Amino acid sequence: MGKQTLSFTLNGEPIQIEVEPHLTLLQVLRDKLEFTGTKEGCGMGECGACTVLLNGKTVNSCIFPALEVEGKSVTTIEGLTDGQGNLHSIQKAFIEYGAIQCGFCTPGMVLSAKALLDENTKPTEEEIRHGIAGNLCRCTGYLQIIQAIKEASEQ
Ligand code: FES
Ligand code: FES
């Protein structure tokens, strides 16, 4: 099947790219655009490692058809810094609280936390747990992750 033109905004920058219609958003991000901060874990929509923001809401990019982001805004972990290399307050809190072990779940966790805090600036612990319920951490560092998100919410 022939390629189609896909136009969307990635981390604030306009993107236009020719893609095979069957590709997932994750494949386009990682393999075509080389935004490798987004990780592939299960590849089946179950672990959240591939989480990105689509118009501010989390999606599992491993099962999300790339062509469906046409005209929309995608944010990956690379888009969270301020353009001068300064980390987002959520990322700083993750470092401060040791909420990163192998780091594989971290981009997805941070983006889920961002979506949560953008909607609810002062979440309870239960709301934080709910907000990251779709993100699995194989290293089971949930306590530190929750503390880090709580800390970021207080800044
Ligand atoms: S890699 Fe997408 S949900 Fe696991
Ligand atoms: S830090 Fe290793 S999977 Fe979460």
mmCIF file of C-alpha atoms in Angstrom, residues 93-94 96-101 139-150:
data_model
loop_
_atom_site.group_PDB
_atom_site.id
_atom_site.type_symbol
_atom_site.label_atom_id
_atom_site.label_comp_id
_atom_site.label_asym_id
_atom_site.label_seq_id
_atom_site.Cartn_x
_atom_site.Cartn_y
_atom_site.Cartn_z
ATOM 1 C CA ALA A 93 11.210 15.459 41.227
ATOM 2 C CA PHE A 94 11.750 11.959 39.793
ATOM 3 C CA GLU A 96 15.211 13.989 43.596
ATOM 4 C CA TYR A 97 13.109 11.091 44.912
ATOM 5 C CA GLY A 98 15.074 8.331 43.193
ATOM 6 C CA ALA A 99 11.962 7.410 41.227
ATOM 7 C CA ILE A 100 14.060 5.967 38.401
ATOM 8 C CA GLN A 101 15.711 2.570 38.519
ATOM 9 C CA CYS A 139 11.460 -2.311 38.959
ATOM 10 C CA THR A 140 8.447 -1.727 41.235
ATOM 11 C CA GLY A 141 9.567 1.708 42.352
ATOM 12 C CA TYR A 142 6.006 2.893 42.777
ATOM 13 C CA LEU A 143 6.435 4.478 46.192
ATOM 14 C CA GLN A 144 9.163 6.836 44.996
ATOM 15 C CA ILE A 145 7.263 7.560 41.799
ATOM 16 C CA ILE A 146 4.166 8.554 43.766
ATOM 17 C CA GLN A 147 6.262 10.688 46.132
ATOM 18 C CA ALA A 148 7.899 12.408 43.159
ATOM 19 C CA ILE A 149 4.559 13.236 41.538
ATOM 20 C CA LYS A 150 3.258 14.522 44.890
#
